[in-house]
Amino acid sequence: MRLISFAIASSLSVGISNAALPPGYEDQIYCPPGNCEIYTNPFGYVGAASSFSKCYDPETNVMSEGVWTGTETDVTTPDGWIEPQMCTAAQYSQCEVNTDCSTLISPGCSCYVSSSIHPYQACQENDCNLSGCTGNECGGYDGVCQPGFNGTGNTCMLEETDDIGNTTAPVPTPAPSSAALATASILISISSIITISSSISWIS
């Protein structure tokens, strides 16, 4: 029974940690003047909007964290910060073709995707300790260039494939809303709970 209880707690913990925040906590991102908003998700995670939506300065090529406000928070924006527009393809685009996106292994032994145009590095070369990894963490995954929408740039995304390279899972849509992320996370958590409950009933 302790093992089953631990499994339930672990499942709920994973669901909560990957869930988007409820409405009212991350309603609007604010960025420094001259910045636009980009979406980046190298690990293919589902979670809070602030994990994937960032500020980007096209003049300096610098990406930074935004400040998020909501009706349920008392966060105030720094003076002069703006509600950014999504960056256009001319301002920021991670790829043109699939070969611009490559899969790499992080020190935590997770697979992630990096752009050759705007590279993402999970660690610095001297700090990349992969001693505990098998080297096959990216087996079954490809890096693909997902087209932007409404004039925004393309995004490198992880895509699951079968043993012969055919796509088996759709690529997530860039820049999902907080509500969409929350719905997906809730469905995942409910599915996990139902599966575990069925297992408990069977054991009983």
Tab-separated table of C-alpha atoms in Angstrom:
chain	number	residue	atom	x	y	z
A	1	MET	CA	0.000	0.000	0.000
A	2	ARG	CA	2.890	2.367	0.700
A	3	LEU	CA	4.206	1.790	-2.805
A	4	ILE	CA	0.821	2.605	-4.328
A	5	SER	CA	0.502	5.768	-2.227
A	6	PHE	CA	3.983	6.842	-3.298
A	7	ALA	CA	3.088	6.254	-6.951
A	8	ILE	CA	-0.014	8.429	-6.612
A	9	ALA	CA	1.962	11.205	-4.916
A	10	SER	CA	4.655	11.053	-7.574
A	11	SER	CA	2.095	11.220	-10.372
A	12	LEU	CA	0.370	14.224	-8.853
A	13	SER	CA	3.710	15.922	-8.230
A	14	VAL	CA	4.733	15.531	-11.870
A	15	GLY	CA	1.353	16.823	-13.057
A	16	ILE	CA	1.564	19.874	-10.838
A	17	SER	CA	5.187	20.702	-11.658
A	18	ASN	CA	4.498	20.592	-15.396
A	19	ALA	CA	1.180	22.434	-15.208
A	20	ALA	CA	0.529	25.948	-16.392
A	21	LEU	CA	-0.411	28.490	-13.763
A	22	PRO	CA	-4.122	29.261	-13.356
A	23	PRO	CA	-5.523	32.385	-15.055
A	24	GLY	CA	-4.652	35.556	-13.198
A	25	TYR	CA	-1.010	34.736	-12.485
A	26	GLU	CA	0.619	35.063	-15.895
A	27	ASP	CA	-1.820	37.063	-17.997
A	28	GLN	CA	0.590	39.482	-19.663
A	29	ILE	CA	4.316	39.623	-20.272
A	30	TYR	CA	6.193	42.936	-20.142
A	31	CYS	CA	9.571	43.503	-21.750
A	32	PRO	CA	12.193	46.266	-21.897
A	33	PRO	CA	11.692	48.945	-24.567
A	34	GLY	CA	12.599	47.813	-28.067
A	35	ASN	CA	11.998	44.153	-27.277
A	36	CYS	CA	9.564	41.781	-28.913
A	37	GLU	CA	8.267	38.429	-27.636
A	38	ILE	CA	9.523	35.014	-28.745
A	39	TYR	CA	8.514	31.430	-28.004
A	40	THR	CA	11.198	28.830	-27.337
A	41	ASN	CA	10.788	25.307	-25.953
A	42	PRO	CA	13.957	23.234	-26.487
A	43	PHE	CA	12.894	20.373	-24.210
A	44	GLY	CA	9.313	20.130	-25.470
A	45	TYR	CA	7.898	20.674	-21.999
A	46	VAL	CA	4.395	21.709	-20.948
A	47	GLY	CA	4.267	24.303	-18.208
A	48	ALA	CA	3.882	27.929	-17.250
A	49	ALA	CA	3.894	30.464	-20.083
A	50	SER	CA	6.912	32.216	-18.556
A	51	SER	CA	8.959	29.070	-19.184
A	52	PHE	CA	8.641	29.497	-22.949
A	53	SER	CA	7.750	33.129	-23.729
A	54	LYS	CA	10.777	35.405	-23.509
A	55	CYS	CA	11.786	38.955	-24.337
A	56	TYR	CA	14.131	39.460	-27.271
A	57	ASP	CA	16.053	42.518	-28.430
A	58	PRO	CA	16.590	42.333	-32.216
A	59	GLU	CA	19.247	45.041	-32.064
A	60	THR	CA	21.510	43.276	-29.566
A	61	ASN	CA	20.394	39.663	-30.194
A	62	VAL	CA	19.811	39.251	-26.444
A	63	MET	CA	17.034	37.114	-24.949
A	64	SER	CA	15.846	37.928	-21.435
A	65	GLU	CA	13.132	37.092	-18.927
A	66	GLY	CA	9.978	39.167	-18.944
A	67	VAL	CA	7.912	40.412	-16.030
A	68	TRP	CA	4.485	38.786	-15.805
A	69	THR	CA	1.394	40.403	-14.333
A	70	GLY	CA	-2.074	39.113	-13.596
A	71	THR	CA	-5.275	39.912	-11.781
A	72	GLU	CA	-4.311	37.533	-8.967
A	73	THR	CA	-0.873	39.070	-8.340
A	74	ASP	CA	0.473	42.388	-7.093
A	75	VAL	CA	3.416	42.402	-9.496
A	76	THR	CA	4.217	45.818	-10.905
A	77	THR	CA	6.103	46.385	-14.139
A	78	PRO	CA	9.388	48.317	-14.246
A	79	ASP	CA	9.081	51.885	-15.500
A	80	GLY	CA	9.112	52.124	-19.256
A	81	TRP	CA	8.571	48.410	-19.926
A	82	ILE	CA	6.126	47.548	-22.693
A	83	GLU	CA	3.575	44.930	-23.707
A	84	PRO	CA	5.570	43.372	-26.544
A	85	GLN	CA	4.352	42.195	-29.901
A	86	MET	CA	5.435	38.781	-31.138
A	87	CYS	CA	8.711	39.057	-33.037
A	88	THR	CA	8.349	38.918	-36.799
A	89	ALA	CA	10.199	36.327	-38.853
A	90	ALA	CA	12.635	39.042	-39.920
A	91	GLN	CA	13.406	39.840	-36.281
A	92	TYR	CA	13.736	36.290	-34.928
A	93	SER	CA	13.484	32.864	-36.491
A	94	GLN	CA	15.213	29.737	-35.217
A	95	CYS	CA	15.244	27.821	-38.484
A	96	GLU	CA	14.421	27.664	-42.158
A	97	VAL	CA	14.645	23.887	-42.664
A	98	ASN	CA	14.778	20.825	-40.406
A	99	THR	CA	18.544	20.588	-40.705
A	100	ASP	CA	18.793	23.876	-38.812
A	101	CYS	CA	17.515	21.977	-35.756
A	102	SER	CA	19.655	19.337	-34.054
A	103	THR	CA	19.076	17.118	-31.017
A	104	LEU	CA	21.493	17.173	-28.088
A	105	ILE	CA	21.719	15.604	-24.633
A	106	SER	CA	21.679	17.711	-21.483
A	107	PRO	CA	23.618	16.935	-18.276
A	108	GLY	CA	20.324	15.732	-16.794
A	109	CYS	CA	20.259	13.082	-19.544
A	110	SER	CA	17.286	14.648	-21.303
A	111	CYS	CA	17.032	15.179	-25.038
A	112	TYR	CA	16.602	18.725	-26.296
A	113	VAL	CA	16.695	20.580	-29.585
A	114	SER	CA	18.989	23.439	-30.544
A	115	SER	CA	18.926	25.873	-33.442
A	116	SER	CA	22.004	26.501	-35.561
A	117	ILE	CA	20.801	30.085	-36.072
A	118	HIS	CA	19.979	30.860	-32.426
A	119	PRO	CA	21.761	28.070	-30.518
A	120	TYR	CA	20.540	26.915	-27.126
A	121	GLN	CA	23.108	25.243	-24.866
A	122	ALA	CA	21.958	23.342	-21.794
A	123	CYS	CA	25.479	23.665	-20.416
A	124	GLN	CA	28.851	25.158	-21.224
A	125	GLU	CA	31.346	22.883	-22.946
A	126	ASN	CA	33.568	22.515	-19.872
A	127	ASP	CA	30.581	21.842	-17.606
A	128	CYS	CA	28.763	19.259	-19.742
A	129	ASN	CA	29.090	16.154	-17.591
A	130	LEU	CA	27.188	13.399	-19.394
A	131	SER	CA	28.809	10.536	-17.495
A	132	GLY	CA	25.481	9.217	-16.255
A	133	CYS	CA	23.842	9.272	-19.699
A	134	THR	CA	23.583	6.373	-22.132
A	135	GLY	CA	24.070	8.461	-25.258
A	136	ASN	CA	20.751	7.182	-26.640
A	137	GLU	CA	18.510	9.720	-24.908
A	138	CYS	CA	17.567	11.297	-28.244
A	139	GLY	CA	16.680	7.995	-29.860
A	140	GLY	CA	13.115	8.295	-31.137
A	141	TYR	CA	13.292	12.083	-31.405
A	142	ASP	CA	14.035	14.446	-34.264
A	143	GLY	CA	14.591	18.170	-34.322
A	144	VAL	CA	12.105	19.753	-36.729
A	145	CYS	CA	11.528	23.291	-37.963
A	146	GLN	CA	7.949	24.241	-37.199
A	147	PRO	CA	6.558	27.111	-39.271
A	148	GLY	CA	5.554	30.295	-37.520
A	149	PHE	CA	2.125	31.848	-37.717
A	150	ASN	CA	0.838	35.291	-38.628
A	151	GLY	CA	4.266	36.433	-39.761
A	152	THR	CA	6.243	35.132	-36.780
A	153	GLY	CA	9.474	33.171	-37.149
A	154	ASN	CA	9.915	29.411	-37.259
A	155	THR	CA	10.717	27.392	-34.136
A	156	CYS	CA	12.898	24.322	-33.584
A	157	MET	CA	10.849	21.659	-31.797
A	158	LEU	CA	11.319	18.069	-30.647
A	159	GLU	CA	9.217	15.535	-32.504
A	160	GLU	CA	8.760	11.872	-31.641
A	161	THR	CA	9.442	9.337	-34.375
A	162	ASP	CA	9.083	5.586	-34.701
A	163	ASP	CA	11.952	3.175	-35.347
A	164	ILE	CA	12.038	3.952	-39.055
A	165	GLY	CA	11.822	7.722	-38.748
A	166	ASN	CA	8.113	8.301	-39.299
A	167	THR	CA	6.404	10.908	-37.161
A	168	THR	CA	4.350	9.394	-34.347
A	169	ALA	CA	3.410	12.503	-32.388
A	170	PRO	CA	2.378	15.984	-33.565
A	171	VAL	CA	4.639	18.945	-32.925
A	172	PRO	CA	3.241	21.298	-30.244
A	173	THR	CA	1.960	24.637	-31.529
A	174	PRO	CA	4.317	27.559	-30.773
A	175	ALA	CA	3.297	30.215	-28.271
A	176	PRO	CA	0.290	28.387	-26.759
A	177	SER	CA	-1.910	30.403	-24.460
A	178	SER	CA	-1.819	29.869	-20.718
A	179	ALA	CA	-5.337	28.436	-20.898
A	180	ALA	CA	-4.316	25.874	-23.502
A	181	LEU	CA	-1.306	24.832	-21.460
A	182	ALA	CA	-3.430	24.530	-18.338
A	183	THR	CA	-6.007	22.365	-20.131
A	184	ALA	CA	-3.336	20.020	-21.471
A	185	SER	CA	-1.721	19.656	-18.058
A	186	ILE	CA	-5.056	18.967	-16.340
A	187	LEU	CA	-5.911	16.279	-18.885
A	188	ILE	CA	-2.535	14.617	-18.362
A	189	SER	CA	-2.983	14.648	-14.583
A	190	ILE	CA	-6.537	13.254	-14.792
A	191	SER	CA	-5.384	10.491	-17.120
A	192	SER	CA	-2.611	9.535	-14.679
A	193	ILE	CA	-5.015	9.454	-11.735
A	194	ILE	CA	-7.514	7.268	-13.615
A	195	THR	CA	-4.774	4.821	-14.589
A	196	ILE	CA	-3.488	4.552	-11.018
A	197	SER	CA	-7.020	4.197	-9.613
A	198	SER	CA	-7.690	1.330	-12.002
A	199	SER	CA	-4.503	-0.359	-10.838
A	200	ILE	CA	-5.543	0.006	-7.200
A	201	SER	CA	-8.966	-1.518	-7.929
A	202	TRP	CA	-7.316	-4.446	-9.695
A	203	ILE	CA	-4.949	-5.048	-6.761
A	204	SER	CA	-7.867	-4.899	-4.320
